[in-house]
Coordinates of C-alpha atoms in Angstrom, one line a residue:
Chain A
X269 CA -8.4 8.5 -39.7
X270 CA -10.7 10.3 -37.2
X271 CA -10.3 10.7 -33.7
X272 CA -12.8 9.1 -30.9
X273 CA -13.4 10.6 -27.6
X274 CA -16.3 8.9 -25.5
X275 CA -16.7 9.4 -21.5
X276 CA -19.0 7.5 -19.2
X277 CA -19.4 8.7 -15.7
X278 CA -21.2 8.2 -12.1
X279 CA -22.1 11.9 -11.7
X280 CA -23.1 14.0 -14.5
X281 CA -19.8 15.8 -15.6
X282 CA -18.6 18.9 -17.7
X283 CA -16.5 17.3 -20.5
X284 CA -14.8 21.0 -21.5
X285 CA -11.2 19.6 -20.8
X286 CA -11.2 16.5 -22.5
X287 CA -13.0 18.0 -25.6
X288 CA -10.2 20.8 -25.4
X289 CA -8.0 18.3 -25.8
X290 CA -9.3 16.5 -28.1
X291 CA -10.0 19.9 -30.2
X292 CA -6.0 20.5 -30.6
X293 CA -6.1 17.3 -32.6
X294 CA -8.4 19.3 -35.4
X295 CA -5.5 20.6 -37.6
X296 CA -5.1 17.3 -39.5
X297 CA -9.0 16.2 -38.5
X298 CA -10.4 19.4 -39.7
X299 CA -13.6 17.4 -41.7
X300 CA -16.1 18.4 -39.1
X301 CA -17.0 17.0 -35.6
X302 CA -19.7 16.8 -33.4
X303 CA -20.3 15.9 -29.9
X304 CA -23.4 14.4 -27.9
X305 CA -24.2 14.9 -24.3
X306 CA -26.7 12.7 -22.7
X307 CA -28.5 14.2 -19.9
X308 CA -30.4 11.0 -18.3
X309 CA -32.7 10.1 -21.5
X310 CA -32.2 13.8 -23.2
X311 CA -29.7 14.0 -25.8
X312 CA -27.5 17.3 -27.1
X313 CA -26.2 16.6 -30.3
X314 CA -23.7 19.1 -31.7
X315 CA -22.5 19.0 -35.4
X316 CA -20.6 21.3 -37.7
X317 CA -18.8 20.5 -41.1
X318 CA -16.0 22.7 -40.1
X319 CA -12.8 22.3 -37.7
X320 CA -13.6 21.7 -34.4
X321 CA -10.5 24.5 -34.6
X322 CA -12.0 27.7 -35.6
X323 CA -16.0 26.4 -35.6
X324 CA -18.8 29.1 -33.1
X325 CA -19.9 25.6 -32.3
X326 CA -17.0 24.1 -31.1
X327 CA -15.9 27.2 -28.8
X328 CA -19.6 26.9 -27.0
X329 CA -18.7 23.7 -26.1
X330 CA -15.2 24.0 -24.7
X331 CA -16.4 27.1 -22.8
X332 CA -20.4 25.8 -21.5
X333 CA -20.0 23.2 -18.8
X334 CA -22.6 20.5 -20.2
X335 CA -22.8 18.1 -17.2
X336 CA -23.6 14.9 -18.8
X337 CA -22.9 11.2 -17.7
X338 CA -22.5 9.9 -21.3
X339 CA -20.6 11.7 -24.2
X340 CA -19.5 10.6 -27.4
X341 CA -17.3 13.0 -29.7
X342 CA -15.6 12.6 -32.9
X343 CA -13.3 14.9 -35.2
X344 CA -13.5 13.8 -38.5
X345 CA -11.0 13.0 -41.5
X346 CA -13.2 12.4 -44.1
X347 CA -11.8 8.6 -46.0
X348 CA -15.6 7.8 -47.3
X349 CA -18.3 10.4 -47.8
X350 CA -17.7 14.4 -48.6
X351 CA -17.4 17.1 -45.8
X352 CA -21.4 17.4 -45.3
X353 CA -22.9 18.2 -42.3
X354 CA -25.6 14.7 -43.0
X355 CA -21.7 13.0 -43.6
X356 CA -20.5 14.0 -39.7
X357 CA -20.3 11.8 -36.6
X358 CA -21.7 11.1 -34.1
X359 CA -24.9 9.4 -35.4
X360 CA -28.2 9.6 -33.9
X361 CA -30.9 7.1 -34.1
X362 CA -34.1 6.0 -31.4
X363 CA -34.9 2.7 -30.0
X364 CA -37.3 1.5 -27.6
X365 CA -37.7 5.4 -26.3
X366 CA -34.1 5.7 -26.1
X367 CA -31.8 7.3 -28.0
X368 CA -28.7 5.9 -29.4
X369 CA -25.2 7.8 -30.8
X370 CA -22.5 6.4 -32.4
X371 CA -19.4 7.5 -33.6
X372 CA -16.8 5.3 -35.6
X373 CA -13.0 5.7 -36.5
X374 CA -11.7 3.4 -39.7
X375 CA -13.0 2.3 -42.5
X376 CA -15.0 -0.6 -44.0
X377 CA -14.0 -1.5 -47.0
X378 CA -16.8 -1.9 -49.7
X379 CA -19.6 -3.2 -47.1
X380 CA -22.2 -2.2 -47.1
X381 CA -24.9 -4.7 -45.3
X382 CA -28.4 -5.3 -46.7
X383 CA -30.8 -2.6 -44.5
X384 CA -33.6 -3.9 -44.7
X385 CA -35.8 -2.9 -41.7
X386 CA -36.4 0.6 -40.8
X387 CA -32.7 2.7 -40.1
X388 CA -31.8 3.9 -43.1
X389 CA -28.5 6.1 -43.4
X390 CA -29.4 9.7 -44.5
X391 CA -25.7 10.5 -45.4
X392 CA -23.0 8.5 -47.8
X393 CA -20.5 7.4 -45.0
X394 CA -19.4 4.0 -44.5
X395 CA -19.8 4.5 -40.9
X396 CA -23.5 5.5 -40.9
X397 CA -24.5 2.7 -43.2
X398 CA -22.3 0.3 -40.4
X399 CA -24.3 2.1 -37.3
X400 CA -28.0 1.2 -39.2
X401 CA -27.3 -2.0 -39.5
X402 CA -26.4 -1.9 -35.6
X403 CA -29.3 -0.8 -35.2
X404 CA -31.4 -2.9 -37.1
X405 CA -29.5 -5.8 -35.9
X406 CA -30.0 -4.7 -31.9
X407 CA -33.7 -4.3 -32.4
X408 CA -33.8 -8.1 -34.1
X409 CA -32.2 -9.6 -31.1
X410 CA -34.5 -8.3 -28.7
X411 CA -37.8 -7.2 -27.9
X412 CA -37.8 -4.3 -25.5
X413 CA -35.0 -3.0 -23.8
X414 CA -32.9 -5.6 -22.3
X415 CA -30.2 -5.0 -19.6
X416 CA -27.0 -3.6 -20.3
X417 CA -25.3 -7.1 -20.0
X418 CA -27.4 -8.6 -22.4
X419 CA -26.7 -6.0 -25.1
X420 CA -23.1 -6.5 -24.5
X421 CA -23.9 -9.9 -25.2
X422 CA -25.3 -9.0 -28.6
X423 CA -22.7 -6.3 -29.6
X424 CA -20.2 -9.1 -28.7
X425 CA -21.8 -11.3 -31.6
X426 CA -22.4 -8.4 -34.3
X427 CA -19.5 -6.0 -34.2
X428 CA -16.9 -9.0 -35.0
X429 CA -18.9 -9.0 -38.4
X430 CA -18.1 -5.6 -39.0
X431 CA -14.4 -5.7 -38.0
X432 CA -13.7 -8.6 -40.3
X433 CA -14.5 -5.9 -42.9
X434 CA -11.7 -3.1 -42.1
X435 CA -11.2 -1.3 -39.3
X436 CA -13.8 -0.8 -37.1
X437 CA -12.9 1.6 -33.6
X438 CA -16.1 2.9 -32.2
X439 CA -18.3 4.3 -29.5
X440 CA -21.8 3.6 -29.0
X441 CA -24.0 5.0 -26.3
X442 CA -27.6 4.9 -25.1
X443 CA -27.5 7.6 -22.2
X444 CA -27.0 4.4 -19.9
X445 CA -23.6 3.1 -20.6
X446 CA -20.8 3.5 -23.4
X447 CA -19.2 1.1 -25.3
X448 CA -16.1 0.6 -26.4
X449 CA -15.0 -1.4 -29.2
X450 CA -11.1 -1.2 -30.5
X451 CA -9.9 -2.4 -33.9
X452 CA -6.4 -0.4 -33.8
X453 CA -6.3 2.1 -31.6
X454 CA -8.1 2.5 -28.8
X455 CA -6.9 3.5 -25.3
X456 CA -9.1 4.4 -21.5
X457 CA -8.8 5.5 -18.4
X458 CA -10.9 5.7 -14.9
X459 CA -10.3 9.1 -12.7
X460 CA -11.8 8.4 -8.9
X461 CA -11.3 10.4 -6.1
X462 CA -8.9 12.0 -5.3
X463 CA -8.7 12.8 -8.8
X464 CA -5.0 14.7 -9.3
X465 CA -4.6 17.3 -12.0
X466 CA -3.9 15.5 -15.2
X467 CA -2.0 17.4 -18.0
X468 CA -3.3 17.5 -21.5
X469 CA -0.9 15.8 -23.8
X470 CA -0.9 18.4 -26.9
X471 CA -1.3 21.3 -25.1
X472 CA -0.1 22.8 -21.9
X473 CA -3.5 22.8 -20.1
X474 CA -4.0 21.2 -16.5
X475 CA -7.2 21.0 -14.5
X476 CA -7.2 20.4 -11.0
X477 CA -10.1 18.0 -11.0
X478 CA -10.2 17.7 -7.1
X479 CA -11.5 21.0 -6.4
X480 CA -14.3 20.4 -8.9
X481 CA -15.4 16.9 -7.7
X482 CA -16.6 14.9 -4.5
X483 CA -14.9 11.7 -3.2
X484 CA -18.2 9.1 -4.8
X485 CA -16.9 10.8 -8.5
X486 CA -16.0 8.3 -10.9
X487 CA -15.5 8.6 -14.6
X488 CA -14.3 6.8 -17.2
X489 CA -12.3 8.3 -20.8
X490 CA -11.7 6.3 -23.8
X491 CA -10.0 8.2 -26.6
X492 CA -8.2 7.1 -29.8
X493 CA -5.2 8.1 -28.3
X494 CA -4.2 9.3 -24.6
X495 CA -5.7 12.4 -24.0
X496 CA -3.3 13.4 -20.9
X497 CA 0.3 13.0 -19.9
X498 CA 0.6 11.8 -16.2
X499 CA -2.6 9.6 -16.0
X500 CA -2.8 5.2 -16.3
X501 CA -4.2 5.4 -20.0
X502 CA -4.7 1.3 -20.8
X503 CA -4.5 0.4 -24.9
X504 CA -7.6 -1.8 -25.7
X505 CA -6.8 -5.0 -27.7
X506 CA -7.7 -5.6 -31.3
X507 CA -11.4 -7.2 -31.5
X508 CA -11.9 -6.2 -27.5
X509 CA -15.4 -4.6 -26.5
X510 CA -15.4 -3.2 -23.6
X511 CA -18.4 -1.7 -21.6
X512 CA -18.6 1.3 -19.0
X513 CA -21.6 2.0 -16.6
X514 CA -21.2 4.2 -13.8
X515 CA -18.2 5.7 -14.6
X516 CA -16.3 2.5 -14.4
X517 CA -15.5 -0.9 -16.3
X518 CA -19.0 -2.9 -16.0
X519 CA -18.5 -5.9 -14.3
X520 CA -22.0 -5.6 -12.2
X521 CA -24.7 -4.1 -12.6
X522 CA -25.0 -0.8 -10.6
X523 CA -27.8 1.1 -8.4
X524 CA -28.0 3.5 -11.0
X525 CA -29.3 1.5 -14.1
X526 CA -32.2 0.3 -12.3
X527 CA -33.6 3.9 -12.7
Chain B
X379 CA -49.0 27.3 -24.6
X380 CA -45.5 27.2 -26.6
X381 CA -44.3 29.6 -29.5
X382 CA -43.5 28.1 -32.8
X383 CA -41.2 29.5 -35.9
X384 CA -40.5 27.7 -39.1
X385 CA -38.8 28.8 -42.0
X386 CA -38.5 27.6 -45.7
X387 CA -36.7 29.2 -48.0
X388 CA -35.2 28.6 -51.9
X389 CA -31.9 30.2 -50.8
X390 CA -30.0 29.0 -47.4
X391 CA -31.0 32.0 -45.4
X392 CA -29.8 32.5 -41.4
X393 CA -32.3 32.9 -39.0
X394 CA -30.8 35.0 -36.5
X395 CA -33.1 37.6 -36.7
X396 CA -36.3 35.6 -36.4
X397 CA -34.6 33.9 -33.8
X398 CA -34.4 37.1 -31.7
X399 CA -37.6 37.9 -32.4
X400 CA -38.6 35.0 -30.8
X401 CA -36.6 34.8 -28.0
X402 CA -37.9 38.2 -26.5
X403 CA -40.8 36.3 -25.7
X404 CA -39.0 33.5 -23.7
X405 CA -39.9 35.5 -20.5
X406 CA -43.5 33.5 -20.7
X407 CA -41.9 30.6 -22.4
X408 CA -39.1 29.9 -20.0
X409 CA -39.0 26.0 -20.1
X410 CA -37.1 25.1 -22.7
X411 CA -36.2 26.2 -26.2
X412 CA -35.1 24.1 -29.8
X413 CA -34.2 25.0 -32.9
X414 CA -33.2 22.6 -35.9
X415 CA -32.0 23.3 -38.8
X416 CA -31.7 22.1 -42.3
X417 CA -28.8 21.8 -44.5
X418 CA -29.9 20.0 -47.5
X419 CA -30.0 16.5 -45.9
X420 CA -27.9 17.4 -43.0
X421 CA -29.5 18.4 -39.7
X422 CA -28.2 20.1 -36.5
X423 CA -31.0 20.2 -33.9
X424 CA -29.9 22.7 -31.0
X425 CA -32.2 22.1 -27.5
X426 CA -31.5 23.4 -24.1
X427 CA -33.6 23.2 -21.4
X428 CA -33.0 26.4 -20.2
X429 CA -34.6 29.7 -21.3
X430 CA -34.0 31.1 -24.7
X431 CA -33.6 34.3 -22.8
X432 CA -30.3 33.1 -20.5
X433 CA -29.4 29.7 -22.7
X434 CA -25.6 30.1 -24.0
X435 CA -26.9 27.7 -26.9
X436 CA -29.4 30.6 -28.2
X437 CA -26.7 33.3 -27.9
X438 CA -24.7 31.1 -30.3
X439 CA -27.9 30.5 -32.1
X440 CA -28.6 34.3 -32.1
X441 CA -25.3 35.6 -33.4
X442 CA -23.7 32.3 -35.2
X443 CA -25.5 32.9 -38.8
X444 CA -26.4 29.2 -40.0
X445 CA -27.3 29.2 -43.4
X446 CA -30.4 26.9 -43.7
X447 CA -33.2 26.2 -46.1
X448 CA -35.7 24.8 -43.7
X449 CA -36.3 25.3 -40.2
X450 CA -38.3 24.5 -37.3
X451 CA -38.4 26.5 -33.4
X452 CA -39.9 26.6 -30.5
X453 CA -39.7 27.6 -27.2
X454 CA -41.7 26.5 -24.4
X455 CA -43.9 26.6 -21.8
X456 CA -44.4 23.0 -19.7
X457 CA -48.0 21.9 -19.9
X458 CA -47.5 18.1 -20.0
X459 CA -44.0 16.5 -19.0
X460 CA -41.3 18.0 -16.6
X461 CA -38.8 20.4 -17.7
X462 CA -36.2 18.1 -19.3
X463 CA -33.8 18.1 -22.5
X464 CA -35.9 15.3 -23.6
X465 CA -39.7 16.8 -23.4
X466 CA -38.0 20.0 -25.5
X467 CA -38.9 20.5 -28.8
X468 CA -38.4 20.0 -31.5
X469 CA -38.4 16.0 -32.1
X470 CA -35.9 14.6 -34.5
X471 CA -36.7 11.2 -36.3
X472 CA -35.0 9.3 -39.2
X473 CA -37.3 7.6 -41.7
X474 CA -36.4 6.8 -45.3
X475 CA -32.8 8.3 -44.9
X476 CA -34.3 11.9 -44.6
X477 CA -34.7 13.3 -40.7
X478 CA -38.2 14.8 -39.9
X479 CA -38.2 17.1 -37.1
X480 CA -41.5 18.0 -35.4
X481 CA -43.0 20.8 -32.8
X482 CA -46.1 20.9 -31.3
X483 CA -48.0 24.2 -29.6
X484 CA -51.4 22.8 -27.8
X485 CA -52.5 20.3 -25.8
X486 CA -53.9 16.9 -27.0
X487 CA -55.9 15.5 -23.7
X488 CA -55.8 11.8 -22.8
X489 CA -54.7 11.0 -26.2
X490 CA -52.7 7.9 -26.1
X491 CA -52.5 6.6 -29.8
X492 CA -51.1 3.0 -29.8
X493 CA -47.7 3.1 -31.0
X494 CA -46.8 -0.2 -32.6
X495 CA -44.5 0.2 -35.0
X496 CA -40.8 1.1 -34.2
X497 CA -41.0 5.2 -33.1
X498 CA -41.3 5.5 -29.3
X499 CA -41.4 8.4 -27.4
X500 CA -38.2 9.1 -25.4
X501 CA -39.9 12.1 -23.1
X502 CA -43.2 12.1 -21.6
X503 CA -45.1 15.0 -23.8
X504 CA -48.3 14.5 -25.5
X505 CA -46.2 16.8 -28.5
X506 CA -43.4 13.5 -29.0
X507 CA -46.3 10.5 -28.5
X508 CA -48.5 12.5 -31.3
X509 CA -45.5 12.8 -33.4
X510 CA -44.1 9.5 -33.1
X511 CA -47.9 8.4 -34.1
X512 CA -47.8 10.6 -37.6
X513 CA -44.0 9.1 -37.8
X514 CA -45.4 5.5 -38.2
X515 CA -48.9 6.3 -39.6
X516 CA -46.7 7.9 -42.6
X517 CA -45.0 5.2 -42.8
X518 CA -47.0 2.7 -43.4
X519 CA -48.5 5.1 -46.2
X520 CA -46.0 4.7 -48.6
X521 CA -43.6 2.3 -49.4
X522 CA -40.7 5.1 -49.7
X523 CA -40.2 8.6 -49.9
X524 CA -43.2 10.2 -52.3
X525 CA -43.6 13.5 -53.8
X526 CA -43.8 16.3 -51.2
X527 CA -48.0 16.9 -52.9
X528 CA -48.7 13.4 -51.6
X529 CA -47.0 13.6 -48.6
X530 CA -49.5 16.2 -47.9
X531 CA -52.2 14.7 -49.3
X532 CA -51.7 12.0 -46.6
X533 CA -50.5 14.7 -43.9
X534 CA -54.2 15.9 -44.7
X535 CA -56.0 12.6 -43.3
X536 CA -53.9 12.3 -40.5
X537 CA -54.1 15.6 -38.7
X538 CA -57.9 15.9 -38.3
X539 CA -57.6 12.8 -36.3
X540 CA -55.3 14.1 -34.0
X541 CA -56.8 17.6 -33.9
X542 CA -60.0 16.5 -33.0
X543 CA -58.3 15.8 -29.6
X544 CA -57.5 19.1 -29.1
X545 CA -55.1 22.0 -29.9
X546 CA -52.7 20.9 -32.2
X547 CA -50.8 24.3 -34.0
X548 CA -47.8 22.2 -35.5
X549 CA -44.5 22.3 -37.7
X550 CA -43.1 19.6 -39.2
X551 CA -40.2 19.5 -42.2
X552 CA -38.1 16.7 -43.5
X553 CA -35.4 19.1 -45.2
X554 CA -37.3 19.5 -48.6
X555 CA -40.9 20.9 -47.7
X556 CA -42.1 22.7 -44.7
X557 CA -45.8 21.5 -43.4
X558 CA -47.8 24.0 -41.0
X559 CA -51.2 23.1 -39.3
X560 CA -53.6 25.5 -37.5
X561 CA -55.9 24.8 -35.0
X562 CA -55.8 27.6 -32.8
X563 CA -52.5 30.1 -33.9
X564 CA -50.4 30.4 -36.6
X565 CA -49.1 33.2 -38.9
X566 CA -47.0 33.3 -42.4
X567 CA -45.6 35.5 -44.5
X568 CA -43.7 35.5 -47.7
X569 CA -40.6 37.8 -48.2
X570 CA -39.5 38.1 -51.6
X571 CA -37.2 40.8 -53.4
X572 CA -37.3 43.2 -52.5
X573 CA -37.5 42.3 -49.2
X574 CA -37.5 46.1 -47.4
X575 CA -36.5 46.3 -43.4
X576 CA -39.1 44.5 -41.1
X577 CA -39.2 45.8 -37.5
X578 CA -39.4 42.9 -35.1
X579 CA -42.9 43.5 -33.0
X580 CA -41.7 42.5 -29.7
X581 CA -38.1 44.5 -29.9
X582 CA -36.5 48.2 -31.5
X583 CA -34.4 45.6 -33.9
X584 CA -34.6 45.8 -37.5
X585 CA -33.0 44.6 -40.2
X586 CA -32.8 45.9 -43.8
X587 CA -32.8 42.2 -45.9
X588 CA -32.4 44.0 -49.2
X589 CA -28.9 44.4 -48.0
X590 CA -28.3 40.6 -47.5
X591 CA -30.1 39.1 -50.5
X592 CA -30.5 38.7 -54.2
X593 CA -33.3 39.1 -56.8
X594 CA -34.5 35.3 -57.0
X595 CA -34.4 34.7 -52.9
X596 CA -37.4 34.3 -51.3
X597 CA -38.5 33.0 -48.0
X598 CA -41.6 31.8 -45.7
X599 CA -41.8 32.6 -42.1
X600 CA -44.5 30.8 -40.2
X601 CA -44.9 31.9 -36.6
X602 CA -47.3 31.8 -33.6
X603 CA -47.6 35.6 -33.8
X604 CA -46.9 37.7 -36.1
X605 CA -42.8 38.5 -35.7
X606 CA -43.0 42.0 -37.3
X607 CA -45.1 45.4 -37.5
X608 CA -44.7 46.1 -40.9
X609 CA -45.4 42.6 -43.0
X610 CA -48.3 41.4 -44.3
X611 CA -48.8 38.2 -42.0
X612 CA -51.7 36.3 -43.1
X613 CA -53.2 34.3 -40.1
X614 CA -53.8 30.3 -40.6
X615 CA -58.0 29.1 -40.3
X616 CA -58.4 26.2 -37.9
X617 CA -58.0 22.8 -39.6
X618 CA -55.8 24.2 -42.3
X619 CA -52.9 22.7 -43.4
X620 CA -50.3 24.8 -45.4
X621 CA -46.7 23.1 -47.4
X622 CA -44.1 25.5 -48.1
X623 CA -41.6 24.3 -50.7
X624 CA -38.7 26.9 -52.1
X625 CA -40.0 30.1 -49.8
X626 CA -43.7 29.7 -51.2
X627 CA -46.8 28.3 -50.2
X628 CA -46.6 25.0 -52.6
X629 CA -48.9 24.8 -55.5
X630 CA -46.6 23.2 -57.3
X631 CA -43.2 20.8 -57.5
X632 CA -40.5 23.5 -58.2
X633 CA -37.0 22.7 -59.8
X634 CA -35.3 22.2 -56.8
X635 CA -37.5 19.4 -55.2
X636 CA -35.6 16.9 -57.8
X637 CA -32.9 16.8 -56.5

């Protein structure tokens, strides 16, 4: 199994501590990994076939604070697909001028839905082949870009077809929110002011967040497994899809998606 | 205007020192740099925003050696769009499970071609609206992925019509063939064995390939301006289009292209 690590957040935020932790996790993941930063509508998309342990690509990102406001990471196990750079998460596609990642942790066993509109996968994973239908699927249900609670509306009707068919733990963003959807393992959290210094679980790291961020800073961590030790992680249910906007659990629109 | 480097070679070959060579004239270009390149079908596609010159991303870029067998750079200088990660070059699309990455040097004035098929522009540069044009005009050429000799045979009808609008020096590669049209700028040159030590132009760096490569490698470097003093850069005519398959200008399908 891979590992997921996705964060959505109010203010755009350096992500160098959770991907540090997340990187101690590569000895058994050591299949590749990549990691996308959305800035607004631009994307960073960082891949590499090798540990997110000992990869040149890997060390830029824990040690260049990217401020983003929507990440999606992933260290890979490879179950379907070899170690190939086209064969590592997170996926990349565009849609309506926007562009989409997504990054999956399971497996789906022997599906592989009929693609027949215009994502096709470029790689041999399970995963990519799952994200194009998605895709294709997204595009069906609506014309233009609809708002963020409609799309939850739709990913609520299409990912319970994927699930049925293994497990299915993924992150999906379009630069404006991230969602969430658990099949085993799936766990969150939302920092606000005053933040605390949470303690990496694996590792004996600690980052006083407070002296880094302002008393409006909100942001919200989902990770396969609890990144820190001394922070409210919450497990997410089996089947549960959960959305974040503005560094917190979307229950309302905010200000900022109007933009 | 912008600078433009692409490289296609029959061997995976690093770019690092072309790379340099081209970043010593990021003082001019100061708004933004790309580069992506190919592994076989896999893609990493590095853009900051920043200047080649300062960006932590080139310094990885500049001393990480990433074997690749196609790639596509640029660094730029705004003329339409704001500086943003998503008007920076190059463009990455999927279409027929390959990605096609694009750059653009020039300026295509009040050209608007109607976009109605499923590639929209995420940015606000004439360079990604032309590209998502040739993205869906290729498309609806051919019913799957051709040869690379008709892909430029229909490259070869739709370029005129977007040159005609103004200066359009581009670079466009799908992982398998490299494609380079002139309007206004652009130099090649093939290195084969033995390769000698070219002297960037720009900077006292040189590098003695001889040492790095074997008897069958070979490699095409199309640039803005010539990279070196001591090569024997051909320069492009206006209107021509040039495909570089296996580090040579492509007369015909070579042994590799199969697979």
């Amino acid at each position: 199994m891979c590992q997921l690590l996705g964060m959505n957040a109010n203010t755009p935020t350096d992500a160098m501590f959770s991907f540090t932790g997340l990187a101690t996790r590569a000895d058994e993941h050591k299949d590749g990994f990549g990691i996308a930063f959305f800035e607004d509508r631009g994307l960073r998309l960082f891949v590499d076939q090798h540990s997110a342990r000992h990869s040149p690509v890997a060390e830029l990102v824990k040690g260049y604070p990217i401020r983003s406001d929507n990440i999606v990471a992933h260290i890979r196990k490879a179950t379907q697909g070899r170690i190939a750079l086209e064969n590592t998460h997170p996926f990349m596609r565009e849609l309506w001028g926007r562009y989409w990642v997504f990054a999956h942790n399971g497996d789906l066993k022997d599906f592989r839905p009929r693609l027949h509109a215009t994502f096709r996968p470029v790689g041999e994973t399970d995963s990519e082949h799952a994200f194009c239908w998605l895709m294709q699927e997204i595009a069906k249900a609506h014309a233009g870009m609809p708002a963020i609670e409609e799309l939850s509306n739709t990913l609520s009707e299409l990912l319970p077809q994927l699930h049925r068919h293994g497990t299915f733990n993924m992150l999906l963003s379009n630069g404006q929110a991230l969602w969430a959807h658990c099949s085993t393992n799936l766990h969150y959290v939302v920092r606000e002011h005053p933040f605390g210094a949470p303690v990496l679980a694996d590792k004996d790291v600690m980052v006083d967040f407070a002296a880094h961020t302002g008393p409006g800073d909100r942001v919200a961590i989902v990770a396969t497994e609890p990144l820190t030790r001394n922070e409210p992680w919450q497990a997410m249910r089996a089947g549960q899809l959960m959305t974040f906007t503005c560094g917190e659990v979307a229950t309302r629109q905010c200000a900022e998606m109007a933009r």
